[in-house]
mmCIF file of C-alpha atoms and ligand atoms in Angstrom:
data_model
loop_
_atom_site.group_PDB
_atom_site.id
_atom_site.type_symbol
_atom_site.label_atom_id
_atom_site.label_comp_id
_atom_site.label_asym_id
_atom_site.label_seq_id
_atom_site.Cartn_x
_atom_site.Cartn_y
_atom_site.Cartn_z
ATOM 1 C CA UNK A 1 185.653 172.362 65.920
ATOM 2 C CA UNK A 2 188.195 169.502 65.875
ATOM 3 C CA UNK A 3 190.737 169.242 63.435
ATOM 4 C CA UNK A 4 189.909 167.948 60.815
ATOM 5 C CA UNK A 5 190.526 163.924 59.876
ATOM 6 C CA UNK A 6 193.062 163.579 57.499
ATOM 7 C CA UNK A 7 192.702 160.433 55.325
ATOM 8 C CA UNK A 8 194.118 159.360 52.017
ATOM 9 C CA UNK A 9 191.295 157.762 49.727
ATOM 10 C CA UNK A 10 192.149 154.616 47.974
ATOM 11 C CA UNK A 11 190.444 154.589 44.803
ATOM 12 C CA UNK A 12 188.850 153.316 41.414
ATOM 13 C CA UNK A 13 187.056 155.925 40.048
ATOM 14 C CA UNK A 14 184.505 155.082 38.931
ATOM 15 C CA UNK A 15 180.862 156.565 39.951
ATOM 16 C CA UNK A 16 180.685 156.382 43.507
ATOM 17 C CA UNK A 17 184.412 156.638 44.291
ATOM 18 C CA UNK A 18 183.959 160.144 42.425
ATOM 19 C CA UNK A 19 181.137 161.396 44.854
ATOM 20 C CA UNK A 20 183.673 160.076 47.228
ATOM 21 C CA UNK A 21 186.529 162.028 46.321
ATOM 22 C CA UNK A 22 184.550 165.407 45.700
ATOM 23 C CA UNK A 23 183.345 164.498 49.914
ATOM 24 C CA UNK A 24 186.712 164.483 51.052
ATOM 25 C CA UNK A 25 187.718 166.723 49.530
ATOM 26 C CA UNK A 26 184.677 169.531 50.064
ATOM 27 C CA UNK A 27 183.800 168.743 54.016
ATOM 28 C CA UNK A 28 185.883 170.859 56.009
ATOM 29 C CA UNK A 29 186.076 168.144 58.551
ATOM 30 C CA UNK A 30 188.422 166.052 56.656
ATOM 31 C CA UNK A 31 191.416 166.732 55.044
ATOM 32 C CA UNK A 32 192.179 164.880 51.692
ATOM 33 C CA UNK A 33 196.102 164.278 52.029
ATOM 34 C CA UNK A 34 196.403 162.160 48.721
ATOM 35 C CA UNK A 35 194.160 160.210 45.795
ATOM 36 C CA UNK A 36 195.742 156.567 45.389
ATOM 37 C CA UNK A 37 194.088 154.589 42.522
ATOM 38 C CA UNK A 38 193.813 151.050 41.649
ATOM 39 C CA UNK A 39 192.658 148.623 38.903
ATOM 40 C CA UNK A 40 189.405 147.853 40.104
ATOM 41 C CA UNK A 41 186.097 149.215 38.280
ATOM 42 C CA UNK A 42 188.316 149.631 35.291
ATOM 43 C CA UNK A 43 192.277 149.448 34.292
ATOM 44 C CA UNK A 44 194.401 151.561 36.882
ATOM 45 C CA UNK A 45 195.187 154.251 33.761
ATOM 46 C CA UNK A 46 191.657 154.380 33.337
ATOM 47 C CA UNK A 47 190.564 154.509 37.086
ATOM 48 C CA UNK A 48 193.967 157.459 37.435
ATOM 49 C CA UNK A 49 193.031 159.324 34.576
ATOM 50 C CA UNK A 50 189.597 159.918 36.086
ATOM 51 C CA UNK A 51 190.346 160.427 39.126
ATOM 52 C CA UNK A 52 192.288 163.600 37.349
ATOM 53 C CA UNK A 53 189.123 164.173 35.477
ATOM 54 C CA UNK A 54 187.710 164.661 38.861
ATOM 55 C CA UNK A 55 190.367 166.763 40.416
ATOM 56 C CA UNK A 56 189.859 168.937 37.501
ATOM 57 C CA UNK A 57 186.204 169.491 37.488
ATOM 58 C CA UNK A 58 186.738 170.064 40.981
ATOM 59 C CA UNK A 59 189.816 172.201 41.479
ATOM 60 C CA UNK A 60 191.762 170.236 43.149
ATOM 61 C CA UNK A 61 195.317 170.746 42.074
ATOM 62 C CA UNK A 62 197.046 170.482 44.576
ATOM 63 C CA UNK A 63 195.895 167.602 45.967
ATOM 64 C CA UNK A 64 198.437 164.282 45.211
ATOM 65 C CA UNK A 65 197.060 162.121 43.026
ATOM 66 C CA UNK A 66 199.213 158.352 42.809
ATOM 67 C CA UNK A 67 198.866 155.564 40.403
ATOM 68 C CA UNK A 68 199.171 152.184 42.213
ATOM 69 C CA UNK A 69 198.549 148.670 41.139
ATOM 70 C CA UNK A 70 197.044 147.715 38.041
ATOM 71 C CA UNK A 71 196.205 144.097 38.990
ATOM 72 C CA UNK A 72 194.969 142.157 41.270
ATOM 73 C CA UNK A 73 198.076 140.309 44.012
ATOM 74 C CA UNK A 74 197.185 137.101 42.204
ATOM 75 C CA UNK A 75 194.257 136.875 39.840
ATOM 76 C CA UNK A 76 193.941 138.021 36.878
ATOM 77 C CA UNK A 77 192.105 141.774 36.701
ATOM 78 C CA UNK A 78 188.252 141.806 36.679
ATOM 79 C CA UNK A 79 186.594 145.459 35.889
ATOM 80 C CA UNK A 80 183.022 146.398 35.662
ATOM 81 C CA UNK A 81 181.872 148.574 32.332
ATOM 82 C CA UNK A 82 178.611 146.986 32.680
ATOM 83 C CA UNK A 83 178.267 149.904 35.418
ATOM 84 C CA UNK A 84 180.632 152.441 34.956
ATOM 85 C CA UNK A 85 180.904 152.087 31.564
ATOM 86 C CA UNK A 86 184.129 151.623 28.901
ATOM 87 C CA UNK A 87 185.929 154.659 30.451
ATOM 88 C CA UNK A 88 184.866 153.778 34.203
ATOM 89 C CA UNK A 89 183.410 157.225 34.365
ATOM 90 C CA UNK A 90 180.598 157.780 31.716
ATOM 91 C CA UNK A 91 177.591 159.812 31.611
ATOM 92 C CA UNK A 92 179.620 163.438 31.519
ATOM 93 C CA UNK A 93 180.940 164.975 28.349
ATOM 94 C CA UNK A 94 184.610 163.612 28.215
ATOM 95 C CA UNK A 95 187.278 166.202 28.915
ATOM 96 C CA UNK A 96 190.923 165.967 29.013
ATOM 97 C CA UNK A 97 192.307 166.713 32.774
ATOM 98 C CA UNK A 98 194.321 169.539 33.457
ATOM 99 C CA UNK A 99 195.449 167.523 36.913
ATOM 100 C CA UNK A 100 197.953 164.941 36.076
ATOM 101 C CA UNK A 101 199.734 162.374 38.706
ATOM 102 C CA UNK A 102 202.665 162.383 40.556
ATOM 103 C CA UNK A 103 204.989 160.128 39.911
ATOM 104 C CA UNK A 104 205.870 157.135 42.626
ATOM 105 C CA UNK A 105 203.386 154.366 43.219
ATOM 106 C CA UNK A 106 200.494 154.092 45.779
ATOM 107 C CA UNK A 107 202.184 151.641 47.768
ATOM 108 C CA UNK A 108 204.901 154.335 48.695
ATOM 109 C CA UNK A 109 202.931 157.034 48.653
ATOM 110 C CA UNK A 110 200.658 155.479 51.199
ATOM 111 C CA UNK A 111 203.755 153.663 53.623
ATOM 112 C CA UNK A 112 205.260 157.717 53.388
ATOM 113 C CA UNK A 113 202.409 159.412 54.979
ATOM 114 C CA UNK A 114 200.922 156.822 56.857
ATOM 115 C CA UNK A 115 205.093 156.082 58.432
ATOM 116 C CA UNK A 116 204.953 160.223 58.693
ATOM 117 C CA UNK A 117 203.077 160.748 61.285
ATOM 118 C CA UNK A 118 201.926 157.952 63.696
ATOM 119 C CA UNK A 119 198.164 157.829 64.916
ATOM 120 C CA UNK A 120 197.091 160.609 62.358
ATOM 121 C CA UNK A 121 196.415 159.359 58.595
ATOM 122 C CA UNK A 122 192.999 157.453 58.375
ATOM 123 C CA UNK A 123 193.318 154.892 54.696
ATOM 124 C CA UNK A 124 189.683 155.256 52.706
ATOM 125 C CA UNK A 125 189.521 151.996 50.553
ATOM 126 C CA UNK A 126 186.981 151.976 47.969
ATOM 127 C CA UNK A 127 188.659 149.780 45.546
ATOM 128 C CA UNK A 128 190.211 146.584 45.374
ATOM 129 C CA UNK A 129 192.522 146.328 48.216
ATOM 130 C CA UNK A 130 195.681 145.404 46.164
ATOM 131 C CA UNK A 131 197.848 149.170 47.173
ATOM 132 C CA UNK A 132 197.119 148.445 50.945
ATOM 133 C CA UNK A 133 197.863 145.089 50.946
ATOM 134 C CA UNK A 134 201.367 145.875 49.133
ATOM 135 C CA UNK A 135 201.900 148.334 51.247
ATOM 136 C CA UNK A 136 201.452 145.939 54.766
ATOM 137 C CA UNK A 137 203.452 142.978 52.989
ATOM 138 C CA UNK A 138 206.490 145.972 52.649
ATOM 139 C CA UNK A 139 206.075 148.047 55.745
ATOM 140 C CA UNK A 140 203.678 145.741 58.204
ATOM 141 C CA UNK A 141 203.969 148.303 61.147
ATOM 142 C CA UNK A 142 201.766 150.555 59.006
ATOM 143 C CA UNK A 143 198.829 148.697 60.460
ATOM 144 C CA UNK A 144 200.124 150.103 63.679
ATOM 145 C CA UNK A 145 200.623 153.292 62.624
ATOM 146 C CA UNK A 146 197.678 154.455 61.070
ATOM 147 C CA UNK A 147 194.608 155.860 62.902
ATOM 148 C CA UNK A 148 192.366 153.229 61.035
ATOM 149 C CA UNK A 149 191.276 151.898 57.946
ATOM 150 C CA UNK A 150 187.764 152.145 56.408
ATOM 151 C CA UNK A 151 186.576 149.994 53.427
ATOM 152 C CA UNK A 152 183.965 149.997 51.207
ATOM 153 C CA UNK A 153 183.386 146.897 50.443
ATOM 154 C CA UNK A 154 182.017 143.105 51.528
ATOM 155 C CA UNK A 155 179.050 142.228 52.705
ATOM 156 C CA UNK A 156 177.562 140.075 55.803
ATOM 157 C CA UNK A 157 174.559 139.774 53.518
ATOM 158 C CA UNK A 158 174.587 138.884 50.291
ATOM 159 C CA UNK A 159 176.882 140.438 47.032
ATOM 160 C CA UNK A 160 176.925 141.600 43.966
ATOM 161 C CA UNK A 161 179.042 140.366 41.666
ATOM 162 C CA UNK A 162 177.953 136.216 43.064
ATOM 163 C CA UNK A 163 175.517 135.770 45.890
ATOM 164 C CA UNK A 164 178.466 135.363 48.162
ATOM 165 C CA UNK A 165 180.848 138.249 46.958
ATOM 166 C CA UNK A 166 180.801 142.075 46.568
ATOM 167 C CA UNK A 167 183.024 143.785 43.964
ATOM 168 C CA UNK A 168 185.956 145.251 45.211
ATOM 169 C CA UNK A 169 186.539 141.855 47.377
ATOM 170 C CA UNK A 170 185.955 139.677 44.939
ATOM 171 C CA UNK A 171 188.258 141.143 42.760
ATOM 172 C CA UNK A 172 191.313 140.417 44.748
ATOM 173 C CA UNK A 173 190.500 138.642 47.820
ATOM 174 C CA UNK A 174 193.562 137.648 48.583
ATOM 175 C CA UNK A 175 194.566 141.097 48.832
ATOM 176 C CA UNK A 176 191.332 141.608 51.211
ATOM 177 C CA UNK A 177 192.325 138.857 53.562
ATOM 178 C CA UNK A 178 195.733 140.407 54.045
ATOM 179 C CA UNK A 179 194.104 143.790 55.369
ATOM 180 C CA UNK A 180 191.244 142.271 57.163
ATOM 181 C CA UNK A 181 193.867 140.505 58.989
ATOM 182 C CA UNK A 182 196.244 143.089 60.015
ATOM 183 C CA UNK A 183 196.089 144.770 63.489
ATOM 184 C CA UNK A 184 194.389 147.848 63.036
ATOM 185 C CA UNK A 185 191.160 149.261 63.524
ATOM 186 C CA UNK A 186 189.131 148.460 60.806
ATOM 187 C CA UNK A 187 185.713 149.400 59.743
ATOM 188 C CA UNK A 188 183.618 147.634 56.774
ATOM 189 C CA UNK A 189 181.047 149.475 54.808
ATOM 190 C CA UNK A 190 179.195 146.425 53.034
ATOM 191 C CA UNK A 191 176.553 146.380 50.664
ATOM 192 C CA UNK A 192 174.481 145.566 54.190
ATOM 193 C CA UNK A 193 174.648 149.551 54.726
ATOM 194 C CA UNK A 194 175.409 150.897 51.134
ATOM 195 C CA UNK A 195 172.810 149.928 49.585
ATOM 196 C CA UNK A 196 170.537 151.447 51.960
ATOM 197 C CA UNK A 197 172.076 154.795 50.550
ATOM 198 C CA UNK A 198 170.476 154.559 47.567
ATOM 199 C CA UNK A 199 170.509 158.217 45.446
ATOM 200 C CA UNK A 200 166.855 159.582 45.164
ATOM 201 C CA UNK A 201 166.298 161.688 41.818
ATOM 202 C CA UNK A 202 165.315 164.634 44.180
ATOM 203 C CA UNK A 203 168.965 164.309 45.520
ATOM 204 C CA UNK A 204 170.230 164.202 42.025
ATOM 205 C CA UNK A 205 168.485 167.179 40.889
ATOM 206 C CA UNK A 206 169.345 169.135 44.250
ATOM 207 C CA UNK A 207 173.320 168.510 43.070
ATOM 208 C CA UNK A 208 172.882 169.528 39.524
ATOM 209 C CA UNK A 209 170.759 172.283 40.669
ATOM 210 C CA UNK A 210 173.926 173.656 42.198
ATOM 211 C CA UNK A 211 174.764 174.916 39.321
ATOM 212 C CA UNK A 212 178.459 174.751 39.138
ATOM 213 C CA UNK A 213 180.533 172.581 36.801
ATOM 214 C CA UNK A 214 181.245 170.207 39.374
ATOM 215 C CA UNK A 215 177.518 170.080 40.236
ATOM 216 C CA UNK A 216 176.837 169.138 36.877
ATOM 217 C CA UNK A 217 179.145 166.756 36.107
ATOM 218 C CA UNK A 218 178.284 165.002 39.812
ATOM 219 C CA UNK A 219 174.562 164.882 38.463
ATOM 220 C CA UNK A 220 175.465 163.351 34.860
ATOM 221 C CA UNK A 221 177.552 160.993 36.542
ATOM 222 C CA UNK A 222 174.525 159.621 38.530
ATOM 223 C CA UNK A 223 172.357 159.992 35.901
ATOM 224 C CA UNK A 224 174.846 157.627 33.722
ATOM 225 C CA UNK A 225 175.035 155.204 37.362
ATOM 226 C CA UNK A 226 171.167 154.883 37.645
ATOM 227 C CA UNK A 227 170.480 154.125 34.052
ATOM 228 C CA UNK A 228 173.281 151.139 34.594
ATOM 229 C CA UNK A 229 172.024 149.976 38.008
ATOM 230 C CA UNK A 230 168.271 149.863 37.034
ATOM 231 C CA UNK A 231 169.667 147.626 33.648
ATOM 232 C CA UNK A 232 172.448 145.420 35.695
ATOM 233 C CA UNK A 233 171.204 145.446 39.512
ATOM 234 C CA UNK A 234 167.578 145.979 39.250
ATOM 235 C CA UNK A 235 167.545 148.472 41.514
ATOM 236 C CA UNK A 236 165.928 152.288 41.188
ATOM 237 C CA UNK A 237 168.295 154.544 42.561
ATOM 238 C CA UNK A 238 171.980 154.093 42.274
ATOM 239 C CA UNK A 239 173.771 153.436 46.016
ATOM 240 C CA UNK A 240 176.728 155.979 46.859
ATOM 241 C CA UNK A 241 178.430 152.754 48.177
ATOM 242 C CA UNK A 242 182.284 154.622 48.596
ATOM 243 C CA UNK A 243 180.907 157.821 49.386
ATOM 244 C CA UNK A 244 179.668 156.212 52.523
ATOM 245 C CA UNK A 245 183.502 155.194 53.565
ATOM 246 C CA UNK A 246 183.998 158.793 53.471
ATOM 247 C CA UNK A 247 180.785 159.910 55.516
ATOM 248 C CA UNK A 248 181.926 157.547 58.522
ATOM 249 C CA UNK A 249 184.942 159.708 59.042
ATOM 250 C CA UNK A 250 183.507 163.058 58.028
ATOM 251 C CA UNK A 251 180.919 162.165 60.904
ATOM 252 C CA UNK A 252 180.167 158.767 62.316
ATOM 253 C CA UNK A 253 176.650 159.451 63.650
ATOM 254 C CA UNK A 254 175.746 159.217 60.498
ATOM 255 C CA UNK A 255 176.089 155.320 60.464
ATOM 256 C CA UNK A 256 175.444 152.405 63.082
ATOM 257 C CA UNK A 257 177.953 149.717 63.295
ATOM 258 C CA UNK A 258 178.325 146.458 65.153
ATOM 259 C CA UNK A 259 181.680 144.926 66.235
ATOM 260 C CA UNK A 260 182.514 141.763 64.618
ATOM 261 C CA UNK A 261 185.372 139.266 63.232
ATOM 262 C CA UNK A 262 185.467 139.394 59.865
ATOM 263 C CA UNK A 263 187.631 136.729 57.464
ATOM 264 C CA UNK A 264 187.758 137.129 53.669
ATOM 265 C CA UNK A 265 187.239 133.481 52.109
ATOM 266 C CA UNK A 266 189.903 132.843 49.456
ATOM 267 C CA UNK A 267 189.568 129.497 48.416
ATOM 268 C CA UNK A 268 185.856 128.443 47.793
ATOM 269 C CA UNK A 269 184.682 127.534 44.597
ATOM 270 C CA UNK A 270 181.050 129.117 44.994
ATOM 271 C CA UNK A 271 182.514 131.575 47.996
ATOM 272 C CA UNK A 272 185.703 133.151 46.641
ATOM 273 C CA UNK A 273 185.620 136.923 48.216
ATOM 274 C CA UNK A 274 183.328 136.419 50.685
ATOM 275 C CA UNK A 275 183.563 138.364 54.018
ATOM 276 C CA UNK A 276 182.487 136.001 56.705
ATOM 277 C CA UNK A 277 181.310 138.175 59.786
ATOM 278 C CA UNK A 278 180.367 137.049 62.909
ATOM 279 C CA UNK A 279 179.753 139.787 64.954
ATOM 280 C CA UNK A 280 180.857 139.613 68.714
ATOM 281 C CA UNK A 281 178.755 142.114 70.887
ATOM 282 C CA UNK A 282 181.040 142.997 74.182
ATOM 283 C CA UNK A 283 183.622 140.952 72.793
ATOM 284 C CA UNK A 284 187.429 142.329 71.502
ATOM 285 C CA UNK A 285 187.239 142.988 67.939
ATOM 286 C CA UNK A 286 188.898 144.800 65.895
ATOM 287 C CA UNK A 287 186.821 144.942 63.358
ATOM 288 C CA UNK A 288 183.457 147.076 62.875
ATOM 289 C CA UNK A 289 180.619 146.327 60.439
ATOM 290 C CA UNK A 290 177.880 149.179 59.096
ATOM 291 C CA UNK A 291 174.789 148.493 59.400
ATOM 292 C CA UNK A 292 172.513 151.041 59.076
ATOM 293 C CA UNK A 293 173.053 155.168 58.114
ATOM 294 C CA UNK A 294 170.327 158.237 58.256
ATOM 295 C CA UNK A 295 170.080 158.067 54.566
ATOM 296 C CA UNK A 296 168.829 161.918 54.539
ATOM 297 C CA UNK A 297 171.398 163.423 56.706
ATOM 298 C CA UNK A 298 173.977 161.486 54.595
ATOM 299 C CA UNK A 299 172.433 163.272 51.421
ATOM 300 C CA UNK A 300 172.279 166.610 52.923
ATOM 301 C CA UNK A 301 176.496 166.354 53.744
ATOM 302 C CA UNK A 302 176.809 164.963 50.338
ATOM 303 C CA UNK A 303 175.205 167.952 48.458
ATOM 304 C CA UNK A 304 176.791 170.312 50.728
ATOM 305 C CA UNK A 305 179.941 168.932 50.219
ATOM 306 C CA UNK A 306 179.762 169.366 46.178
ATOM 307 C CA UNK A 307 178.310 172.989 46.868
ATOM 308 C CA UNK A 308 181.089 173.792 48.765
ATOM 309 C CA UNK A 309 183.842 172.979 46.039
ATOM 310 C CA UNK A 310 182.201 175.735 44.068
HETATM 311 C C1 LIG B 1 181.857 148.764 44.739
HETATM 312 O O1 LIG B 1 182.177 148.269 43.456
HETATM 313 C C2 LIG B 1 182.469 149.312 42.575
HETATM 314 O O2 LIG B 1 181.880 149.110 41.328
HETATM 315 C C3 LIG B 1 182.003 150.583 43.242
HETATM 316 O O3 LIG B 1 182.834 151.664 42.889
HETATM 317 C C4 LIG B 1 182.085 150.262 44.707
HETATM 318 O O4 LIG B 1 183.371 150.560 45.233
HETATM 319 C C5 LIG B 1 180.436 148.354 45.070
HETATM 320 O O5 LIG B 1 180.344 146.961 45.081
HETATM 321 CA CA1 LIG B 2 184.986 151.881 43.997
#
């Protein structure tokens, strides 16, 4: 087997960035180096704090956990408790993490072990893109230096906070042009392809039928995630939009993609966080767009991910 893909996951935990995290960290081919966090779904003490609510449930102590940025570069912060609730991870019992953060800031964390070792560390962003962008406007060769970046977020369809805009774009698009722009290989995981990952109840039961503590938690968080996307997005089943970033490292197969050119509109009044994709079939791009992903296959790594944590 190959070695396995070591990536740092840039985070707002948050539903779906949880099922994220507890992918990364439970398929054996990837290797979670570090959890950054930003302010995104909720504030970044919020959005850090759970993301050590989730190291804890899943015993993950040793894994680095960073606080980063807890605004947007330029706008003022926009979270989203209409889905993920006031703590930005309800539906479980609250607990009080065992797993606390280093100290530092995401930034550096993220310029360290990218700078570290050249052509190795994949960046997971399933937030706003505030830490990453910091991180290129101080150390721009990291673009370079990575192996590649994969976001969840944008859409060549339509979004979901305005018709134009997905989330973790429009909440700091100015931070999302500056790493669509930089030269690395880049991958976006819209709301094109997310959203046809939509969580079944069958697959929710199968998690919380694991049994474990982790396995239950994972299936009250989704429980808490459907009740809020059948109230706010109309929609039956919750999407695992992040934990699909993670899937297209852990195996790509799992997704198609289309190259494309993708710019992040900054300045519209109706359009602000767009990503405007035009995708360029034999052309040089740098840029990749999902567009489709074997929803069941993704589902069966996902629950075998959880069971593996224990
Ligand atoms: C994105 O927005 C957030 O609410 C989710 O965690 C996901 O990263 C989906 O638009
Ligand atoms: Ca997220």
């Amino acid at each position: 087997m190959a070695a396995p893909r070591r990536i740092i996951l840039d985070c707002d935990p948050g539903h779906d960035d949880a099922l994220a995290v507890m992918l990364a960290a439970g398929d054996p081919r990837v290797d979670l180096v570090g959890i950054t966090t930003v302010a995104g779904n909720q504030t970044v003490e919020k959005t850090t704090r759970n993301a050590c609510a989730v190291a804890t449930v899943a015993g993950l102590s040793l894994t680095p956990i960073v606080r980063g940025a807890d605004r947007p570069l330029l706008r003022p912060l926009r979270i989203a408790p209409d889905i993920h609730g006031a703590s930005g991870l309800d539906g479980p019992p609250p607990l009080t993490p065992t797993v606390v953060p280093r100290p530092g800031h995401a930034c550096d964390f993220l310029i360290e072990q990218v700078m570290a070792s050249p052509g190795d560390v994949t960046i997971v962003a399933t937030g706003p893109l505030t830490n990453v962008a910091l991180a290129l406007m101080r150390e721009p060769a990291l673009a370079e230096t990575a192996r590649e970046i994969v976001i969840m977020g944008g859409a060549y369809g339509r979004g979901n906070v305005t018709p134009a805009a997905e989330f973790n774009i429009y909440v700091d698009p100015e931070a999302a042009s500056v790493v669509f722009g930089a030269p690395w290989r880049l991958t976006m995981m819209g709301l094109d392809v997310t959203h046809q990952a939509a969580c079944p109840e069958e697959v929710q039961e199968r998690i919380t039928a694991i049994g474990s503590p982790l396995g239950i938690f994972a299936g009250q968080l989704l429980e808490f995630f459907r009740s809020t996307y059948r109230r706010e997005q109309r929609m039956d089943d919750p999407p695992v939009h992040d934990a699909c970033a993670v899937a297209y490292v852990v195996d790509p197969d799992l997704f198609g993609t289309r190259p494309a050119r993708v710019v992040v509109e900054t300045t519209g009044t109706h359009t602000s966080g767009m990503t405007v994709t035009e995708f360029v079939e034999g052309g040089d791009s740098r840029h990749d767009v999902g567009i489709s992903v074997r929803r069941d296959a993704l589902f069966d790594v996902l629950v075998e991910a959880i069971a593996a944590l224990g």
